[in-house]
């Protein structure tokens, strides 16, 4: 397994994901219940892939082009 493949498999718990995103665990659980964040339910655990969280957060970024200078 290469380093890049290994990084794609970095799994985070709810607590770890909340710390990574700087969210509260309660807010993260809410996003999971509403299926607004990529996650996996495994047995009684909720797991997150770090790369999925990174990409999800990046997809939320918006730019106001009207304020950008030429």
mmCIF file of N, CA, C and O in Angstrom:
data_model
loop_
_atom_site.group_PDB
_atom_site.id
_atom_site.type_symbol
_atom_site.label_atom_id
_atom_site.label_comp_id
_atom_site.label_asym_id
_atom_site.label_seq_id
_atom_site.Cartn_x
_atom_site.Cartn_y
_atom_site.Cartn_z
ATOM 1 N N UNK A 1 0.850 -1.170 0.000
ATOM 2 C CA UNK A 1 0.000 0.000 0.000
ATOM 3 C C UNK A 1 0.900 1.240 0.000
ATOM 4 O O UNK A 1 1.812 1.342 0.795
ATOM 5 N N UNK A 2 0.590 2.177 -0.866
ATOM 6 C CA UNK A 2 1.394 3.391 -0.951
ATOM 7 C C UNK A 2 0.962 4.378 0.132
ATOM 8 O O UNK A 2 -0.093 4.224 0.746
ATOM 9 N N UNK A 3 1.773 5.405 0.330
ATOM 10 C CA UNK A 3 1.445 6.418 1.332
ATOM 11 C C UNK A 3 0.139 7.127 1.010
ATOM 12 O O UNK A 3 -0.660 7.409 1.897
ATOM 13 N N UNK A 4 -0.101 7.426 -0.278
ATOM 14 C CA UNK A 4 -1.335 8.123 -0.642
ATOM 15 C C UNK A 4 -2.552 7.233 -0.403
ATOM 16 O O UNK A 4 -3.600 7.722 0.016
ATOM 17 N N UNK A 5 -2.444 5.939 -0.661
ATOM 18 C CA UNK A 5 -3.555 5.030 -0.386
ATOM 19 C C UNK A 5 -3.803 4.933 1.107
ATOM 20 O O UNK A 5 -4.941 4.879 1.557
ATOM 21 N N UNK A 6 -2.717 4.917 1.887
ATOM 22 C CA UNK A 6 -2.838 4.830 3.337
ATOM 23 C C UNK A 6 -3.543 6.062 3.897
ATOM 24 O O UNK A 6 -4.377 5.963 4.776
ATOM 25 N N UNK A 7 -3.244 7.245 3.367
ATOM 26 C CA UNK A 7 -3.878 8.471 3.836
ATOM 27 C C UNK A 7 -5.360 8.496 3.487
ATOM 28 O O UNK A 7 -6.158 9.079 4.208
ATOM 29 N N UNK A 8 -5.755 7.872 2.388
ATOM 30 C CA UNK A 8 -7.162 7.813 2.003
ATOM 31 C C UNK A 8 -7.968 6.953 2.962
ATOM 32 O O UNK A 8 -9.178 7.053 3.012
ATOM 33 N N UNK A 9 -7.294 6.091 3.712
ATOM 34 C CA UNK A 9 -7.976 5.192 4.630
ATOM 35 C C UNK A 9 -7.942 5.684 6.072
ATOM 36 O O UNK A 9 -8.368 4.965 6.961
ATOM 37 N N UNK A 10 -7.420 6.894 6.314
ATOM 38 C CA UNK A 10 -7.408 7.431 7.671
ATOM 39 C C UNK A 10 -8.837 7.562 8.166
ATOM 40 O O UNK A 10 -9.608 8.367 7.646
ATOM 41 N N UNK A 11 -9.194 6.750 9.157
ATOM 42 C CA UNK A 11 -10.539 6.779 9.718
ATOM 43 C C UNK A 11 -10.537 7.556 11.021
ATOM 44 O O UNK A 11 -9.618 7.429 11.834
ATOM 45 N N UNK A 12 -11.570 8.362 11.208
ATOM 46 C CA UNK A 12 -11.681 9.178 12.398
ATOM 47 C C UNK A 12 -12.980 8.841 13.135
ATOM 48 O O UNK A 12 -14.008 8.586 12.513
ATOM 49 N N UNK A 13 -12.914 8.885 14.450
ATOM 50 C CA UNK A 13 -14.111 8.751 15.269
ATOM 51 C C UNK A 13 -14.857 10.087 15.263
ATOM 52 O O UNK A 13 -14.368 11.089 14.725
ATOM 53 N N UNK A 14 -16.003 10.123 15.884
ATOM 54 C CA UNK A 14 -16.767 11.371 15.966
ATOM 55 C C UNK A 14 -15.942 12.432 16.693
ATOM 56 O O UNK A 14 -15.862 13.581 16.249
ATOM 57 N N UNK A 15 -15.326 12.055 17.778
ATOM 58 C CA UNK A 15 -14.530 13.004 18.552
ATOM 59 C C UNK A 15 -13.345 13.530 17.741
ATOM 60 O O UNK A 15 -13.050 14.728 17.752
ATOM 61 N N UNK A 16 -12.664 12.633 17.030
ATOM 62 C CA UNK A 16 -11.520 13.036 16.216
ATOM 63 C C UNK A 16 -11.957 13.923 15.052
ATOM 64 O O UNK A 16 -11.308 14.921 14.735
ATOM 65 N N UNK A 17 -13.075 13.562 14.420
ATOM 66 C CA UNK A 17 -13.585 14.352 13.297
ATOM 67 C C UNK A 17 -14.031 15.732 13.769
ATOM 68 O O UNK A 17 -13.782 16.737 13.094
ATOM 69 N N UNK A 18 -14.660 15.799 14.924
ATOM 70 C CA UNK A 18 -15.092 17.082 15.475
ATOM 71 C C UNK A 18 -13.885 17.980 15.747
ATOM 72 O O UNK A 18 -13.909 19.175 15.428
ATOM 73 N N UNK A 19 -12.834 17.409 16.297
ATOM 74 C CA UNK A 19 -11.619 18.186 16.554
ATOM 75 C C UNK A 19 -10.980 18.637 15.244
ATOM 76 O O UNK A 19 -10.539 19.786 15.124
ATOM 77 N N UNK A 20 -10.948 17.759 14.250
ATOM 78 C CA UNK A 20 -10.363 18.081 12.941
ATOM 79 C C UNK A 20 -11.113 19.236 12.274
ATOM 80 O O UNK A 20 -10.508 20.144 11.714
ATOM 81 N N UNK A 21 -12.445 19.201 12.349
ATOM 82 C CA UNK A 21 -13.273 20.223 11.713
ATOM 83 C C UNK A 21 -13.514 21.444 12.603
ATOM 84 O O UNK A 21 -14.077 22.433 12.156
ATOM 85 N N UNK A 22 -13.113 21.320 13.883
ATOM 86 C CA UNK A 22 -13.367 22.376 14.870
ATOM 87 C C UNK A 22 -14.872 22.598 15.070
ATOM 88 O O UNK A 22 -15.354 23.722 15.164
ATOM 89 N N UNK A 23 -15.615 21.480 15.103
ATOM 90 C CA UNK A 23 -17.049 21.468 15.377
ATOM 91 C C UNK A 23 -17.256 20.821 16.735
ATOM 92 O O UNK A 23 -16.413 20.065 17.213
ATOM 93 N N UNK A 24 -18.416 21.053 17.325
ATOM 94 C CA UNK A 24 -18.774 20.300 18.522
ATOM 95 C C UNK A 24 -19.232 18.905 18.092
ATOM 96 O O UNK A 24 -19.686 18.710 16.952
ATOM 97 N N UNK A 25 -19.135 17.945 18.993
ATOM 98 C CA UNK A 25 -19.600 16.594 18.652
ATOM 99 C C UNK A 25 -21.112 16.595 18.447
ATOM 100 O O UNK A 25 -21.618 15.880 17.586
ATOM 101 N N UNK A 26 -21.840 17.421 19.194
ATOM 102 C CA UNK A 26 -23.301 17.498 19.038
ATOM 103 C C UNK A 26 -23.667 17.967 17.631
ATOM 104 O O UNK A 26 -24.577 17.410 17.004
ATOM 105 N N UNK A 27 -22.953 18.971 17.127
ATOM 106 C CA UNK A 27 -23.226 19.469 15.780
ATOM 107 C C UNK A 27 -22.886 18.400 14.739
ATOM 108 O O UNK A 27 -23.617 18.214 13.765
ATOM 109 N N UNK A 28 -21.800 17.678 14.954
ATOM 110 C CA UNK A 28 -21.403 16.623 14.021
ATOM 111 C C UNK A 28 -22.438 15.494 13.998
ATOM 112 O O UNK A 28 -22.794 14.992 12.934
ATOM 113 N N UNK A 29 -22.946 15.110 15.171
ATOM 114 C CA UNK A 29 -24.013 14.104 15.217
ATOM 115 C C UNK A 29 -25.254 14.589 14.462
ATOM 116 O O UNK A 29 -25.896 13.818 13.749
ATOM 117 N N UNK A 30 -25.581 15.869 14.590
ATOM 118 C CA UNK A 30 -26.728 16.442 13.886
ATOM 119 C C UNK A 30 -26.531 16.349 12.372
ATOM 120 O O UNK A 30 -27.439 15.946 11.639
ATOM 121 N N UNK A 31 -25.330 16.704 11.896
ATOM 122 C CA UNK A 31 -25.048 16.604 10.461
ATOM 123 C C UNK A 31 -25.169 15.160 9.972
ATOM 124 O O UNK A 31 -25.665 14.913 8.872
ATOM 125 N N UNK A 32 -24.741 14.210 10.789
ATOM 126 C CA UNK A 32 -24.846 12.789 10.425
ATOM 127 C C UNK A 32 -26.305 12.348 10.351
ATOM 128 O O UNK A 32 -26.704 11.665 9.404
ATOM 129 N N UNK A 33 -27.088 12.736 11.349
ATOM 130 C CA UNK A 33 -28.517 12.365 11.351
ATOM 131 C C UNK A 33 -29.222 12.895 10.107
ATOM 132 O O UNK A 33 -30.107 12.237 9.565
ATOM 133 N N UNK A 34 -28.824 14.083 9.672
ATOM 134 C CA UNK A 34 -29.451 14.714 8.513
ATOM 135 C C UNK A 34 -28.769 14.336 7.198
ATOM 136 O O UNK A 34 -29.124 14.847 6.145
ATOM 137 N N UNK A 35 -27.800 13.428 7.261
ATOM 138 C CA UNK A 35 -27.024 12.984 6.093
ATOM 139 C C UNK A 35 -26.439 14.154 5.313
ATOM 140 O O UNK A 35 -26.447 14.164 4.085
ATOM 141 N N UNK A 36 -25.903 15.120 6.023
ATOM 142 C CA UNK A 36 -25.317 16.296 5.388
ATOM 143 C C UNK A 36 -23.795 16.234 5.365
ATOM 144 O O UNK A 36 -23.158 17.158 4.870
ATOM 145 N N UNK A 37 -23.229 15.169 5.890
ATOM 146 C CA UNK A 37 -21.777 15.021 5.928
ATOM 147 C C UNK A 37 -21.451 13.560 5.606
ATOM 148 O O UNK A 37 -22.185 12.659 6.028
ATOM 149 N N UNK A 38 -20.385 13.309 4.841
ATOM 150 C CA UNK A 38 -20.054 11.913 4.514
ATOM 151 C C UNK A 38 -19.570 11.159 5.751
ATOM 152 O O UNK A 38 -18.670 11.620 6.460
ATOM 153 N N UNK A 39 -20.214 10.037 6.009
ATOM 154 C CA UNK A 39 -19.854 9.203 7.156
ATOM 155 C C UNK A 39 -20.287 7.768 6.908
ATOM 156 O O UNK A 39 -21.026 7.488 5.970
ATOM 157 N N UNK A 40 -19.815 6.886 7.756
ATOM 158 C CA UNK A 40 -20.172 5.474 7.680
ATOM 159 C C UNK A 40 -20.655 5.034 9.053
ATOM 160 O O UNK A 40 -20.000 5.310 10.064
ATOM 161 N N UNK A 41 -21.812 4.396 9.098
ATOM 162 C CA UNK A 41 -22.277 3.770 10.334
ATOM 163 C C UNK A 41 -21.778 2.332 10.319
ATOM 164 O O UNK A 41 -22.101 1.571 9.412
ATOM 165 N N UNK A 42 -20.995 1.983 11.320
ATOM 166 C CA UNK A 42 -20.476 0.623 11.420
ATOM 167 C C UNK A 42 -20.770 0.128 12.819
ATOM 168 O O UNK A 42 -20.232 0.655 13.800
ATOM 169 N N UNK A 43 -21.658 -0.856 12.892
ATOM 170 C CA UNK A 43 -22.136 -1.366 14.178
ATOM 171 C C UNK A 43 -22.696 -0.182 14.958
ATOM 172 O O UNK A 43 -23.606 0.477 14.494
ATOM 173 N N UNK A 44 -22.131 0.128 16.100
ATOM 174 C CA UNK A 44 -22.613 1.257 16.903
ATOM 175 C C UNK A 44 -21.681 2.456 16.806
ATOM 176 O O UNK A 44 -21.690 3.329 17.660
ATOM 177 N N UNK A 45 -20.884 2.493 15.765
ATOM 178 C CA UNK A 45 -19.896 3.551 15.601
ATOM 179 C C UNK A 45 -20.178 4.357 14.345
ATOM 180 O O UNK A 45 -20.683 3.838 13.361
ATOM 181 N N UNK A 46 -19.823 5.625 14.404
ATOM 182 C CA UNK A 46 -19.843 6.483 13.224
ATOM 183 C C UNK A 46 -18.390 6.782 12.902
ATOM 184 O O UNK A 46 -17.631 7.207 13.769
ATOM 185 N N UNK A 47 -18.017 6.519 11.656
ATOM 186 C CA UNK A 47 -16.639 6.736 11.226
ATOM 187 C C UNK A 47 -16.606 7.694 10.046
ATOM 188 O O UNK A 47 -17.554 7.781 9.269
ATOM 189 N N UNK A 48 -15.479 8.389 9.936
ATOM 190 C CA UNK A 48 -15.280 9.361 8.859
ATOM 191 C C UNK A 48 -13.920 9.106 8.227
ATOM 192 O O UNK A 48 -12.958 8.812 8.936
ATOM 193 N N UNK A 49 -13.855 9.229 6.893
ATOM 194 C CA UNK A 49 -12.553 9.235 6.227
ATOM 195 C C UNK A 49 -12.082 10.676 6.182
ATOM 196 O O UNK A 49 -12.825 11.573 5.787
ATOM 197 N N UNK A 50 -10.848 10.887 6.575
ATOM 198 C CA UNK A 50 -10.304 12.237 6.646
ATOM 199 C C UNK A 50 -10.363 12.935 5.285
ATOM 200 O O UNK A 50 -10.711 14.116 5.198
ATOM 201 N N UNK A 51 -10.071 12.206 4.203
ATOM 202 C CA UNK A 51 -10.103 12.815 2.872
ATOM 203 C C UNK A 51 -11.524 13.229 2.489
ATOM 204 O O UNK A 51 -11.710 14.254 1.842
ATOM 205 N N UNK A 52 -12.534 12.446 2.899
ATOM 206 C CA UNK A 52 -13.924 12.813 2.620
ATOM 207 C C UNK A 52 -14.300 14.111 3.335
ATOM 208 O O UNK A 52 -14.978 14.963 2.774
ATOM 209 N N UNK A 53 -13.857 14.251 4.580
ATOM 210 C CA UNK A 53 -14.148 15.470 5.331
ATOM 211 C C UNK A 53 -13.464 16.675 4.694
ATOM 212 O O UNK A 53 -14.060 17.749 4.576
ATOM 213 N N UNK A 54 -12.231 16.486 4.275
ATOM 214 C CA UNK A 54 -11.475 17.560 3.629
ATOM 215 C C UNK A 54 -12.180 18.011 2.345
ATOM 216 O O UNK A 54 -12.375 19.200 2.114
ATOM 217 N N UNK A 55 -12.587 17.050 1.530
ATOM 218 C CA UNK A 55 -13.282 17.363 0.274
ATOM 219 C C UNK A 55 -14.655 17.979 0.525
ATOM 220 O O UNK A 55 -15.074 18.900 -0.177
ATOM 221 N N UNK A 56 -15.368 17.468 1.525
ATOM 222 C CA UNK A 56 -16.682 18.004 1.866
ATOM 223 C C UNK A 56 -16.561 19.460 2.296
ATOM 224 O O UNK A 56 -17.328 20.313 1.840
ATOM 225 N N UNK A 57 -15.601 19.739 3.143
ATOM 226 C CA UNK A 57 -15.408 21.102 3.608
ATOM 227 C C UNK A 57 -15.008 22.015 2.452
ATOM 228 O O UNK A 57 -15.506 23.135 2.336
ATOM 229 N N UNK A 58 -14.155 21.542 1.566
ATOM 230 C CA UNK A 58 -13.752 22.318 0.399
ATOM 231 C C UNK A 58 -14.913 22.624 -0.522
ATOM 232 O O UNK A 58 -14.954 23.683 -1.152
ATOM 233 N N UNK A 59 -15.881 21.721 -0.604
ATOM 234 C CA UNK A 59 -17.036 21.945 -1.473
ATOM 235 C C UNK A 59 -17.970 23.010 -0.909
ATOM 236 O O UNK A 59 -18.818 23.534 -1.621
ATOM 237 N N UNK A 60 -17.803 23.353 0.354
ATOM 238 C CA UNK A 60 -18.651 24.352 1.006
ATOM 239 C C UNK A 60 -18.125 25.771 0.804
ATOM 240 O O UNK A 60 -18.824 26.729 1.079
ATOM 241 N N UNK A 61 -16.916 25.906 0.307
ATOM 242 C CA UNK A 61 -16.300 27.227 0.138
ATOM 243 C C UNK A 61 -16.970 27.941 -1.023
ATOM 244 O O UNK A 61 -17.194 27.372 -2.080
ATOM 245 N N UNK A 62 -17.282 29.204 -0.811
ATOM 246 C CA UNK A 62 -17.849 30.011 -1.886
ATOM 247 C C UNK A 62 -17.061 31.304 -1.992
ATOM 248 O O UNK A 62 -16.491 31.790 -1.023
ATOM 249 N N UNK A 63 -17.029 31.827 -3.174
ATOM 250 C CA UNK A 63 -16.303 33.058 -3.445
ATOM 251 C C UNK A 63 -17.270 34.087 -3.999
ATOM 252 O O UNK A 63 -18.101 33.783 -4.841
ATOM 253 N N UNK A 64 -17.117 35.305 -3.541
ATOM 254 C CA UNK A 64 -17.927 36.402 -4.066
ATOM 255 C C UNK A 64 -17.073 37.107 -5.104
ATOM 256 O O UNK A 64 -16.248 37.955 -4.787
ATOM 257 N N UNK A 65 -17.269 36.739 -6.381
ATOM 258 C CA UNK A 65 -16.444 37.275 -7.468
ATOM 259 C C UNK A 65 -16.644 38.775 -7.674
ATOM 260 O O UNK A 65 -15.773 39.451 -8.216
ATOM 261 N N UNK A 66 -17.771 39.319 -7.242
ATOM 262 C CA UNK A 66 -18.023 40.744 -7.429
ATOM 263 C C UNK A 66 -17.079 41.596 -6.582
ATOM 264 O O UNK A 66 -16.852 42.751 -6.879
ATOM 265 N N UNK A 67 -16.533 41.035 -5.519
ATOM 266 C CA UNK A 67 -15.632 41.779 -4.648
ATOM 267 C C UNK A 67 -14.165 41.572 -5.004
ATOM 268 O O UNK A 67 -13.315 42.200 -4.413
ATOM 269 N N UNK A 68 -13.895 40.685 -5.937
ATOM 270 C CA UNK A 68 -12.501 40.437 -6.333
ATOM 271 C C UNK A 68 -12.033 41.551 -7.245
ATOM 272 O O UNK A 68 -12.758 41.991 -8.132
ATOM 273 N N UNK A 69 -10.824 41.994 -7.001
ATOM 274 C CA UNK A 69 -10.246 43.052 -7.847
ATOM 275 C C UNK A 69 -9.646 42.441 -9.091
ATOM 276 O O UNK A 69 -9.137 41.338 -9.077
ATOM 277 N N UNK A 70 -9.683 43.203 -10.168
ATOM 278 C CA UNK A 70 -9.142 42.723 -11.456
ATOM 279 C C UNK A 70 -7.632 42.809 -11.462
ATOM 280 O O UNK A 70 -6.998 43.532 -10.831
#
